[in-house]
Coordinates of C-alpha atoms in Angstrom, one line a residue:
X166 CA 20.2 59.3 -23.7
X167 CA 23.4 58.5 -23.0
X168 CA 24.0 54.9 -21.5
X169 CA 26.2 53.4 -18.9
X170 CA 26.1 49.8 -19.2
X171 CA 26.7 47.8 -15.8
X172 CA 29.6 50.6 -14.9
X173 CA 29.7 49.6 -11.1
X174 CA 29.4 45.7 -11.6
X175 CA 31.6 45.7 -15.0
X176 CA 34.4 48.7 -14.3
X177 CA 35.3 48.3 -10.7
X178 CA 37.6 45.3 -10.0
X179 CA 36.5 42.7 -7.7
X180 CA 39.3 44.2 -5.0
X181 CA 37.0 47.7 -5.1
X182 CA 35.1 48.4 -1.7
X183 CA 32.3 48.8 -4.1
X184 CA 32.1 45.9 -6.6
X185 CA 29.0 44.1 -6.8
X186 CA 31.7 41.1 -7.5
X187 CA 33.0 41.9 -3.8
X188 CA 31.8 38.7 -1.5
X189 CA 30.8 41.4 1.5
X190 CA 29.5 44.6 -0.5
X191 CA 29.9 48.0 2.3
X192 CA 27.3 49.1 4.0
X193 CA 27.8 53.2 3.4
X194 CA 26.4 54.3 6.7
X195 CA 30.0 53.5 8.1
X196 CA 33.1 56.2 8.2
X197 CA 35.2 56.9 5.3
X198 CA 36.4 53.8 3.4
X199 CA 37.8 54.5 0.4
X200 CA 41.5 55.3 -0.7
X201 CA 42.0 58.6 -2.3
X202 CA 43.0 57.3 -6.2
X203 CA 39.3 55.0 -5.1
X204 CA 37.8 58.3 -4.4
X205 CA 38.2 60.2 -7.3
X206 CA 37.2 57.9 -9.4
X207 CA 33.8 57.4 -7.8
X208 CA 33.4 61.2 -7.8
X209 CA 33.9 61.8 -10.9
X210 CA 32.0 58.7 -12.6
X211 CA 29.2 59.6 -10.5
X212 CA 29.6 63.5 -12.1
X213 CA 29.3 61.7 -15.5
X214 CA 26.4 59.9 -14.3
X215 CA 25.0 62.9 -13.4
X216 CA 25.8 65.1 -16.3
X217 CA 23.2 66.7 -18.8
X218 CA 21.6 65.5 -20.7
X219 CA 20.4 63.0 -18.5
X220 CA 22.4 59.7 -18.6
X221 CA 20.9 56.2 -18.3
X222 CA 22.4 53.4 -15.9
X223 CA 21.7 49.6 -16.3
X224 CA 22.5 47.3 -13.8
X225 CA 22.0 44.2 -13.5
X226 CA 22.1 40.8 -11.0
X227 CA 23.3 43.0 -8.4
X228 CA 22.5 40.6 -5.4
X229 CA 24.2 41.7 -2.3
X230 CA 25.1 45.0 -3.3
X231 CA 21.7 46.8 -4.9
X232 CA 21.6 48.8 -1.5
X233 CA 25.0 50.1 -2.1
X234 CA 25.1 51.2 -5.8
X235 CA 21.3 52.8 -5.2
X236 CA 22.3 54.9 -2.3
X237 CA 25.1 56.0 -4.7
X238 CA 22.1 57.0 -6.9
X239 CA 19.5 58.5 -4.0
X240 CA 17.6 60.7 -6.2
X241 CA 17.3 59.4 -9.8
X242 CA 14.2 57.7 -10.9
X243 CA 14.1 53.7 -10.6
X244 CA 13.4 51.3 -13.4
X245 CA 13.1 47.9 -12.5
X246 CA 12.9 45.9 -15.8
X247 CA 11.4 42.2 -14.9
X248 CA 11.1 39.1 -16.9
X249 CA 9.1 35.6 -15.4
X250 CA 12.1 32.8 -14.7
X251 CA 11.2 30.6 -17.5
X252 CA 11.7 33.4 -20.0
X253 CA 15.5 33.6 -18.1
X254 CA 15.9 30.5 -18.2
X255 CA 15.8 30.2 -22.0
X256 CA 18.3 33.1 -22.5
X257 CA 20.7 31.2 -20.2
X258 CA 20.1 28.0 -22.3
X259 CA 20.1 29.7 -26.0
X260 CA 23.3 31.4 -24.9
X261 CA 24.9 28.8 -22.7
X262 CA 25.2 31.4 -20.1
X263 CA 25.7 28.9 -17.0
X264 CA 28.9 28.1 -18.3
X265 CA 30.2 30.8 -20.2
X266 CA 29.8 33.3 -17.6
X267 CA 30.8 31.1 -14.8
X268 CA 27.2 31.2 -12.7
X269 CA 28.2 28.3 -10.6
X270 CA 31.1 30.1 -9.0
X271 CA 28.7 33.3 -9.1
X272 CA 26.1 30.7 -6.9
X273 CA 29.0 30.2 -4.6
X274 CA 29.6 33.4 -3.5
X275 CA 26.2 34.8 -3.8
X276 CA 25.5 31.8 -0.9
X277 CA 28.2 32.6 1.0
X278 CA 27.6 35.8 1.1
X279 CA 23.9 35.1 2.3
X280 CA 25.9 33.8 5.8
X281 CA 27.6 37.0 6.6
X282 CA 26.8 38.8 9.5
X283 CA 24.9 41.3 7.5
X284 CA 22.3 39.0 6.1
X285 CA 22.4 35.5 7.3
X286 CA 18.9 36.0 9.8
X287 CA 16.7 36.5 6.2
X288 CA 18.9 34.8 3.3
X289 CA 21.2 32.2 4.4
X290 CA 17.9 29.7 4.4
X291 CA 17.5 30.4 0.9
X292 CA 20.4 29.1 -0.7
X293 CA 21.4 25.9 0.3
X294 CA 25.1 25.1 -0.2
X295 CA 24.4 21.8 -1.5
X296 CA 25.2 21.7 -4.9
X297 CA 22.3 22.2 -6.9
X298 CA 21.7 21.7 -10.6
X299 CA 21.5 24.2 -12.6
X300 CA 18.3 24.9 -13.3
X301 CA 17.4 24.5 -9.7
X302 CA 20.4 27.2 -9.1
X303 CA 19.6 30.0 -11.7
X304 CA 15.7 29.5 -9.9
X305 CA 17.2 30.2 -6.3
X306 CA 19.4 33.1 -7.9
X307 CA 16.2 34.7 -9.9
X308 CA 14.0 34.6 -6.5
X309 CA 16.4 36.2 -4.3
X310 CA 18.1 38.9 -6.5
X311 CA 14.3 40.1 -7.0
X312 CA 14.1 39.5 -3.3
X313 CA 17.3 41.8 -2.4
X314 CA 16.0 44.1 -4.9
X315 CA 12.3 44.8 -3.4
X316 CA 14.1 44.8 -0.2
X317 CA 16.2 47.9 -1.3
X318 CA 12.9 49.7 -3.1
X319 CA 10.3 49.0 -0.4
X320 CA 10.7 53.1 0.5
X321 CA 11.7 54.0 -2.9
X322 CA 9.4 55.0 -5.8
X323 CA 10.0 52.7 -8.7
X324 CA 8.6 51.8 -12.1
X325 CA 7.9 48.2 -13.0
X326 CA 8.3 47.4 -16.6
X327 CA 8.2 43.6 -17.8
X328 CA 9.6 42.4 -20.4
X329 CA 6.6 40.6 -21.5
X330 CA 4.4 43.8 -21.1
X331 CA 6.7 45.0 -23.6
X332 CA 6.5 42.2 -26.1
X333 CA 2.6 42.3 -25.9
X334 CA 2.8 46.3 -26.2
X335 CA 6.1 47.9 -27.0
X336 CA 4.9 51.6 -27.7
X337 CA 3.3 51.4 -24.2
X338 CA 5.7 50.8 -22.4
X339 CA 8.0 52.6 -24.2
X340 CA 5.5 55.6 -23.5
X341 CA 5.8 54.7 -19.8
X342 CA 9.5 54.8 -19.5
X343 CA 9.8 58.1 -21.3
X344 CA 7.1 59.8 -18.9
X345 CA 8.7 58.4 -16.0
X346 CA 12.4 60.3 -17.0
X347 CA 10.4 62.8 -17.7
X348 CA 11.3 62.9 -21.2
X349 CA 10.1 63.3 -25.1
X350 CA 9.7 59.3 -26.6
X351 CA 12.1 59.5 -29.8
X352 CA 11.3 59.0 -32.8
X353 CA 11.3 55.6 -34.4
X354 CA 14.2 55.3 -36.6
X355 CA 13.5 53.3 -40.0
X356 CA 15.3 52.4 -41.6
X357 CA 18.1 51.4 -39.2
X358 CA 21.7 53.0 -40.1
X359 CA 23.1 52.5 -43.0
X360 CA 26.4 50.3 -42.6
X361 CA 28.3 47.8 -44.6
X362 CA 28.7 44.9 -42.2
X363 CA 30.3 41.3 -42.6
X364 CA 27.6 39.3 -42.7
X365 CA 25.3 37.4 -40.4
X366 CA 26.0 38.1 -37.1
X367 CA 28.4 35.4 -35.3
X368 CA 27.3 36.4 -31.9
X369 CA 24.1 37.8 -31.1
X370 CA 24.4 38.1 -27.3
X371 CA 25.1 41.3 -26.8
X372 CA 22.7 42.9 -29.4
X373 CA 19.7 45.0 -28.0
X374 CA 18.2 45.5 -31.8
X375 CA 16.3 42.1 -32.2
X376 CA 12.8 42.9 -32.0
X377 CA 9.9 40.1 -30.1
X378 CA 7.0 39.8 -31.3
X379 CA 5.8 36.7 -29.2
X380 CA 6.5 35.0 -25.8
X381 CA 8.3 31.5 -26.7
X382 CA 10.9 29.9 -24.1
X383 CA 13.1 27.4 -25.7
X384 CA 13.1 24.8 -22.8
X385 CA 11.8 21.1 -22.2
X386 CA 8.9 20.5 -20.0
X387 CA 11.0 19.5 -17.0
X388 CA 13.6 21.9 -16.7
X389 CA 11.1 25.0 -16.8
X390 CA 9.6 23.1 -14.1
X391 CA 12.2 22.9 -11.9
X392 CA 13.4 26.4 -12.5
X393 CA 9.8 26.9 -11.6
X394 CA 9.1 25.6 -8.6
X395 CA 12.4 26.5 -7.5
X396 CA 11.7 30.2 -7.5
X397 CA 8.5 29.3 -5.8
X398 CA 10.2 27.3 -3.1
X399 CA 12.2 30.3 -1.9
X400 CA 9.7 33.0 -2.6
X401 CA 7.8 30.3 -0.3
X402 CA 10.2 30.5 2.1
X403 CA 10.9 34.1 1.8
X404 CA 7.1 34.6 3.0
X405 CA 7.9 33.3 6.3
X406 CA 10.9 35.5 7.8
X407 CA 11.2 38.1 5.4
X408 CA 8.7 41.5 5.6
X409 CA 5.3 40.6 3.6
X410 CA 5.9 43.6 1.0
X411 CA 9.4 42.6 0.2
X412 CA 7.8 38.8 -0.5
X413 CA 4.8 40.0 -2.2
X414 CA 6.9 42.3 -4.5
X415 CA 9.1 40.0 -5.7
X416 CA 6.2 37.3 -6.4
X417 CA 5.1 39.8 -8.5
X418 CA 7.9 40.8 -10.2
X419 CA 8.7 37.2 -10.8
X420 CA 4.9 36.1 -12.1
X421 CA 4.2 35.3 -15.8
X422 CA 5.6 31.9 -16.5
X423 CA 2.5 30.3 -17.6
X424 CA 2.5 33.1 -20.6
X425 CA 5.0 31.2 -22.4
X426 CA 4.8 28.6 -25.2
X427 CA 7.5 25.8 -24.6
X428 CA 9.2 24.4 -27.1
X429 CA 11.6 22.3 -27.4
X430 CA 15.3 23.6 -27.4
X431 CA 16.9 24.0 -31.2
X432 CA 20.3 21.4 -32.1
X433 CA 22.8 23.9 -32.3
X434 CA 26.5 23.6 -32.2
X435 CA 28.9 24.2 -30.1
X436 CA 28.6 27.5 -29.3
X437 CA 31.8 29.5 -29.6
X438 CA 31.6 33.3 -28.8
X439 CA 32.8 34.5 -32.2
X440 CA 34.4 32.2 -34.9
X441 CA 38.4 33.2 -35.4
X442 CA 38.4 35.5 -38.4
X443 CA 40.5 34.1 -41.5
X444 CA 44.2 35.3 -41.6
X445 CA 44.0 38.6 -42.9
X446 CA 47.4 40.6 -43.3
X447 CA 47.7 43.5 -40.8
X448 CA 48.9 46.9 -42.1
X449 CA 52.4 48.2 -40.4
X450 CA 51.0 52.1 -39.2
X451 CA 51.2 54.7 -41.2
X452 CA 50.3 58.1 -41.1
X453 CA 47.8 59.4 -43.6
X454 CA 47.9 63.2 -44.0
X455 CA 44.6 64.8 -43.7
X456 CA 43.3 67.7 -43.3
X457 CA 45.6 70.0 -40.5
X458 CA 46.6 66.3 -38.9
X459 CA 48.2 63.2 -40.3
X460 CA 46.1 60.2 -39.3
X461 CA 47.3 56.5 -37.8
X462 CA 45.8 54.2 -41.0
X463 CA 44.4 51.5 -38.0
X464 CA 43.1 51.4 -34.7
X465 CA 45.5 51.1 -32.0
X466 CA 45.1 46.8 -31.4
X467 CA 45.1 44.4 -28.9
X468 CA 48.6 43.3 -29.2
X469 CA 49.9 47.1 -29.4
X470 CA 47.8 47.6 -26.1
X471 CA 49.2 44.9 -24.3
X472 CA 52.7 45.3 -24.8
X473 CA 52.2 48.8 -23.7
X474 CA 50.7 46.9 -20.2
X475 CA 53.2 44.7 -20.1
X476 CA 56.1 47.7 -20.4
X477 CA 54.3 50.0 -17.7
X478 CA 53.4 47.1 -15.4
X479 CA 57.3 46.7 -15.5
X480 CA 57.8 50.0 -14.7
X481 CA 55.5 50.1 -11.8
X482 CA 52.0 51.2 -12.9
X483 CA 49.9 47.8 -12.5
X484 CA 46.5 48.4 -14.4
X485 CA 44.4 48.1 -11.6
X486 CA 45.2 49.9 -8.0
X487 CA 42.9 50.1 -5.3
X488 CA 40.4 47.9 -7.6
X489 CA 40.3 51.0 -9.5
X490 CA 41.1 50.5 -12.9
X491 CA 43.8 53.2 -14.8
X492 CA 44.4 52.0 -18.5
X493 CA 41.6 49.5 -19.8
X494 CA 39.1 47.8 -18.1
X495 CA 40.1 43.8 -17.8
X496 CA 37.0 41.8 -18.6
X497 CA 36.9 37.6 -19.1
X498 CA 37.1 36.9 -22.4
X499 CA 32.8 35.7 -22.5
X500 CA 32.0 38.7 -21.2
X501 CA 33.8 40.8 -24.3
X502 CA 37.5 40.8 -22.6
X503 CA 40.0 40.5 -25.1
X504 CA 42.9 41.3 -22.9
X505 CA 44.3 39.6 -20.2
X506 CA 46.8 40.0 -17.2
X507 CA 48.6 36.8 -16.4
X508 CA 50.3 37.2 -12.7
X509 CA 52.9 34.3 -12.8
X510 CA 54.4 35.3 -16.4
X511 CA 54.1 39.1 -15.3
X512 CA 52.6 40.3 -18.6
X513 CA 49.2 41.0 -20.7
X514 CA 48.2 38.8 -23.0
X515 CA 45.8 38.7 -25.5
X516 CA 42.6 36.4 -26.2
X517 CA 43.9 34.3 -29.0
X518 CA 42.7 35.5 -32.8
X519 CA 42.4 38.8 -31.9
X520 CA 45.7 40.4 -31.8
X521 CA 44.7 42.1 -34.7
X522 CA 41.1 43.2 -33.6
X523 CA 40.9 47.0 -32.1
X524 CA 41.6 47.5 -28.3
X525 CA 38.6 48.9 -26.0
X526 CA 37.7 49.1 -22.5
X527 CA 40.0 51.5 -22.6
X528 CA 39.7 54.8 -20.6
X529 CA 40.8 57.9 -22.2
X530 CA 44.1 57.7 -19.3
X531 CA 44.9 54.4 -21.5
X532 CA 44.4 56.2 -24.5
X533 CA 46.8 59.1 -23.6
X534 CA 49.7 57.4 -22.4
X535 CA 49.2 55.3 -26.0
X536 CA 49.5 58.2 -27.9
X537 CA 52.2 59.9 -25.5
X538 CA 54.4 56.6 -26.2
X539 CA 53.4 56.3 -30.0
X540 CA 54.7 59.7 -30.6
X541 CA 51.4 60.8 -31.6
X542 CA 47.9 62.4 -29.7
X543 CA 44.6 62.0 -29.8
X544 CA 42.6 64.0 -32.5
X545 CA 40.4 66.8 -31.6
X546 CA 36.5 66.6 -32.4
X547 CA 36.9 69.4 -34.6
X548 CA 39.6 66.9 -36.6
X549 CA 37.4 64.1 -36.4
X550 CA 34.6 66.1 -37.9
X551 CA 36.7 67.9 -40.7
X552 CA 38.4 64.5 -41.7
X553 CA 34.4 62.6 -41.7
X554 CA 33.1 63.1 -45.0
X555 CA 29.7 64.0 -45.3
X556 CA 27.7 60.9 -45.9
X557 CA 30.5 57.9 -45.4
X558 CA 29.1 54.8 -44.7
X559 CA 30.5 53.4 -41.1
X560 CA 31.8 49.5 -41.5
X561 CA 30.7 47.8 -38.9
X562 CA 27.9 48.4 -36.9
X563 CA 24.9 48.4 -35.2
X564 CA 25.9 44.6 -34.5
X565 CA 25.9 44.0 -37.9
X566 CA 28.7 41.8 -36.8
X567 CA 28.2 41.2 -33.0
X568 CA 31.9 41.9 -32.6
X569 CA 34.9 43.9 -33.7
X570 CA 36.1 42.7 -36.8
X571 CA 39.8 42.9 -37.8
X572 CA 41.6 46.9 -37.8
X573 CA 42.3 45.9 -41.9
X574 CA 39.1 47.0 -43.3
X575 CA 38.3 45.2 -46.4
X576 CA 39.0 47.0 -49.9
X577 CA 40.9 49.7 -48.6
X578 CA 44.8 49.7 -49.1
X579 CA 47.8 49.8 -46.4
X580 CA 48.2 53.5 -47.2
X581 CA 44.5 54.6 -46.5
X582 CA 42.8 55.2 -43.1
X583 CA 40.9 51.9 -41.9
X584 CA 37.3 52.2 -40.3
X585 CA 37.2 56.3 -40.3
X586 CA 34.1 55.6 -38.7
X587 CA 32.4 52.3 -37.7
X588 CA 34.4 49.1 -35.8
X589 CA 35.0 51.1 -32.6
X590 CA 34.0 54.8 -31.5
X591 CA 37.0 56.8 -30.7
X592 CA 38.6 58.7 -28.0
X593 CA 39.2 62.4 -28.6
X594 CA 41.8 64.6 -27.1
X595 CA 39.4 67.5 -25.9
X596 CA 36.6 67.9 -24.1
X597 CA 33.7 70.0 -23.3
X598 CA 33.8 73.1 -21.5
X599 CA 34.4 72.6 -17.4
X600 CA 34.5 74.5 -14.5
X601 CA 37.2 74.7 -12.5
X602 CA 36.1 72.7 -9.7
X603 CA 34.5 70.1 -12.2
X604 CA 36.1 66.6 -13.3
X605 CA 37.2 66.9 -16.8
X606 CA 35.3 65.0 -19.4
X607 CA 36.5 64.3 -23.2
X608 CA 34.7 63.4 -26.4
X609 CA 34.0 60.4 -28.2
X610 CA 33.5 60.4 -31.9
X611 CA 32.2 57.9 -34.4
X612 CA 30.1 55.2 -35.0
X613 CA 30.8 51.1 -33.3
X614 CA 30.0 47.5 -33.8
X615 CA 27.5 48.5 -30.9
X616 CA 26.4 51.6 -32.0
X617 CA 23.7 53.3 -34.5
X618 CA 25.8 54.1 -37.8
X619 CA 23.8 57.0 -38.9
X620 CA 25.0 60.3 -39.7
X621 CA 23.2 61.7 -36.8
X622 CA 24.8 59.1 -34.1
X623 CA 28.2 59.6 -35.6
X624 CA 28.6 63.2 -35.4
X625 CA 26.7 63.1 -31.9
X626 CA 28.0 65.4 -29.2
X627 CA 28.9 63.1 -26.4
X628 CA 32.0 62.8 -23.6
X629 CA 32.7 61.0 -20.5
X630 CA 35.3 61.2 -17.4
X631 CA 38.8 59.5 -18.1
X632 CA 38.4 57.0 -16.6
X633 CA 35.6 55.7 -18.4
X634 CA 35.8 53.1 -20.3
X635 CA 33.6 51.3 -22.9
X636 CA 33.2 48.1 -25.1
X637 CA 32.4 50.3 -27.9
X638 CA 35.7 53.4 -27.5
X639 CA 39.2 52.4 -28.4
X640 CA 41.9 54.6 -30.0
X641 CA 43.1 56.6 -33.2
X642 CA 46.0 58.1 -33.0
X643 CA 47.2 61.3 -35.1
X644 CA 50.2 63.4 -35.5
X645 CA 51.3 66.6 -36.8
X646 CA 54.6 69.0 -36.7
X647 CA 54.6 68.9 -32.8
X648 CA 54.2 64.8 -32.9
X649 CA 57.0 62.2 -34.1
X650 CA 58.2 59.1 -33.3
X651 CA 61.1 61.3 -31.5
X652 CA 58.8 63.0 -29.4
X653 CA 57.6 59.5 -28.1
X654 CA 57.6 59.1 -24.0
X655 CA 59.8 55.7 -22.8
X656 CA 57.2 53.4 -20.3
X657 CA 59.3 54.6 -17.8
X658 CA 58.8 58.2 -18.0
X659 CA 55.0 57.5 -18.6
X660 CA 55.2 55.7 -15.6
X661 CA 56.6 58.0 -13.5
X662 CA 54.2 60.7 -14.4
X663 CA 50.8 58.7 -14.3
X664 CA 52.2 57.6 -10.0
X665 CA 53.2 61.3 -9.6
X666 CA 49.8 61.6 -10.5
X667 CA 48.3 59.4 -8.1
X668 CA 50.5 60.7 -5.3
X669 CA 49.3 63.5 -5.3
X670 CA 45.5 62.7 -5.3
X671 CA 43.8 63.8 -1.6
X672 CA 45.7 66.6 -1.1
X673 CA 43.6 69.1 0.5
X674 CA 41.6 72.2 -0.8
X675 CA 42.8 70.8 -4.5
X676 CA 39.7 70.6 -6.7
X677 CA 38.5 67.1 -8.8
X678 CA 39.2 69.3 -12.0
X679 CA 42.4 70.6 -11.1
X680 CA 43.6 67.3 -10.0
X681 CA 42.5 65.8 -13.7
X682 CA 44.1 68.7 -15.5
X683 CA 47.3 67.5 -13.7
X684 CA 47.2 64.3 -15.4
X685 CA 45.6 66.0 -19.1
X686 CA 49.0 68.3 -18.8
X687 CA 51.3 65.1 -17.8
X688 CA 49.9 62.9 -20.4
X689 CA 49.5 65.6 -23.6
X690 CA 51.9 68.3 -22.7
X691 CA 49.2 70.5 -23.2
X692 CA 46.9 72.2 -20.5
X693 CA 43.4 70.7 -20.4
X694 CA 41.9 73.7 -22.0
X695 CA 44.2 74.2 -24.9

């Protein structure tokens, strides 16, 4: 299916009415609340969310705001994926998650949200603001996310799956899943894709491929207790001014931590979220003629992308308007951010060691206004296809590396085209077929670090809104006799085109579709559907 990781808690900036991050979440009941740039955006990502075949949305620790981003959602099925505290508890210690992603400021506002108007009467006695450890902390958190979350399902149908259910029995649950989306299971791929990659993975955090087999939490004796008996002191607690289904839910949710094996936590070193890469000399751009289109021998990189921000912020298009975000998607640096706005120096700057890695979270809007400034476009599927030959291995992939890795690929020479497929998918510059009143969608092509490598996933038929943005989609750019560095738009121009753009957003009786084929025309010089 295709998968939306975290798109209203990762893509919306903090500033959005509808951000998960947002210490007072809205309650939708109220009367219109969102700007009009806000607006589209929501429309059409919820159009992608709802497009055929059906997509799949993870969310996750939504707190405060799981009644808002499910009433986005009324009708679709609901999975609710569990997993017992101490089995948390060991992720967050393997992966030094407290820290890395900042989960004491995360505490902060969860509890301070918990004495709004809104929801002091049933949470604000649940977490204390009195400076807890952190196992005693990540307990309170577990307990009343699951709380807020049985809170928001008690009239909702729902499917529990644990994640221990699914250790003890994958093919069950799997089974289960499937039958609840109402769809065929898939068929187990073995081998995996087949992919040159660089080695042992540096960072395994983000992979989904590892495979359990038994239920082992790498923790000492006394800090699974205290995460322990900290979920049971609010679930406790929770019993006596919270509804008795809501408590008894989340109990249940929450049960299982006596089917773990302790053991005690490996020595490991300092963990750093991928090692700098050695110096590796970074081909100047070329253009590599095949097929009908001369292709851009790299990925468009970090340091390429942030000048452009730096250059259009300068000209008045800040990334991020309205908490909506135009260009890329500005994530911290442990949550997969590589680029970074700094407000006091005005400009974007990018994670150090990997100036010279590929840029993504970037929509296809960011990838336009690239291309439009480079000289160049976007390729077509049709291109991408042509110039794939049959049976190319992708390098870089299915987390065979846990990152990007450098836009040289190793072996090939400064005159060849780098990672044709693997490293990052791609933007394209077309789309499928729309109808007029319909938010234009364009394809993505090729194989990521992230991603299956297989001939099959590579050549898959897939497309999302434009501004959608990924961690696996970044940008190739191609030319051809109607694309030259001459032809090249100054920040200024681009500028004033993408605010035109936005100015013009609301206007009555103006359809989503034609609104985006505005900005396709503005960006490409080409209608949408040519």
């Amino acid at each position: 299916m295709p998968q939306h990781n975290e798109p209203f808690r990762q893509q919306l900036s903090r500033k959005h009415p509808l951000s998960p991050r947002d210490r007072i979440p809205l309650d939708l009941t109220g009367e219109a609340w969102l700007g009009d740039l806000e607006l589209h955006h929501l429309t059409c990502a919820l159009s992608d969310l709802y497009g055929r075949p059906r997509h799949l949305v993870k969310e996750t620790n939504l707190f405060f705001a799981a009644d808002t981003v499910l009433s986005l959602l009324p009708s679709s099925p609901a999975l609710v994926l569990t997993r017992a505290p101490v089995g948390i508890a060991s992720s967050f210690a393997r992966g030094r998650l407290w820290t890395r992603w900042a989960y004491a400021g995360r505490y902060a506002q969860v509890a301070a949200t918990a004495r709004t108007t809104r929801w002091r009467d049933g949470f604000e006695p649940l977490l204390p603001q009195d400076d807890p450890d952190e196992p005693i902390a990540l307990g309170r958190l577990i307990a009343v996310n699951a709380l807020l979350l049985a809170h928001t399902l008690a009239r909702r149908e729902h499917t529990v799956v644990s994640y221990e259910q699914h250790v003890n029995g994958p093919v069950e649950t799997m089974t289960r899943i499937a039958a609840r989306l109402d769809i065929a299971l898939p068929a187990d791929e073995h081998p995996r894709s087949s992919h040159r990659g660089n080695g042992k993975p540096v960072d395994a955090t983000f992979a989904t491929t590892g495979q359990k087999s038994s239920l082992v939490a790498e923790l000492d004796r006394h800090t699974a207790e205290l995460v322990s008996e900290s979920v049971h002191s609010v679930l406790s607690h929770a019993r006596q001014i919270l509804p008795a289904q809501v408590s008894a839910t989340a109990a249940e949710w929450l049960a299982g931590d006596d089917l773990y094996e302790l053991c005690e936590p490996a020595s490991r070193r300092r963990f750093e979220v991928r090692l700098a890469p050695p110096a590796q000399k970074t081909p100047l751009p070329v253009y590599c003629p095949m097929a009908q289109a001369s292709w851009r021998n790299t990925l468009v990189t970090n340091g390429e992308m942030a000048d452009l921000l730096t250059m259009l912020h300068s000209a008045g298009v800040p990334n991020t308007q309205y908490g909506t975000n135009l260009l890329v998607c500005p994530m911290p640096h442990e949550r997969g951010g590589r680029l970074h706005f700094d407000p006091k120096r005005r400009r974007w700057l990018v994670s150090s060691g990997y100036e010279a890695h590929p840029a993504y979270w970037v929509t296809w809007v960011g990838a336009a206004t690239m291309a439009a400034w480079s000289g160049a476009r976007l390729p077509t599927r049709d291109e991408a296809l042509e110039a794939t030959p049959s049976g190319l291995l992708a390098h870089n992939c299915d987390y065979s590396a846990g990152d990007t890795s450098p836009v040289a690929e190793p072996g090939r020479a400064a005159g060849q085209v780098h990672h044709m497929v693997g490293n990052l998918q791609i933007w394209c510059g077309d789309g499928p077929t729309r109808s007029e009143t319909e938010p234009e969608q364009r394809f993505l092509f090729g194989a990521a670090w992230n991603t299956p490598g297989t001939a099959e996933a590579i050549r898959a038929m897939r497309s999302r809104y434009l501004l959608g943005s990924s961690r696996g989609v970044g940008v190739r750019l191609v030319r051809d006799r109607h694309t030259t560095q001459a032809t090249g738009l100054g920040a200024w121009e681009l500028a004033h085109r993408i605010n035109t753009w936005i100015d013009g957003l609301g206007a009555p009786d103006v359809s989503l579709g034609k609104q985006d084929r505005v900005l396709v025309t503005a960006l490409t010089g080409t209608a949408a559907g040519s």
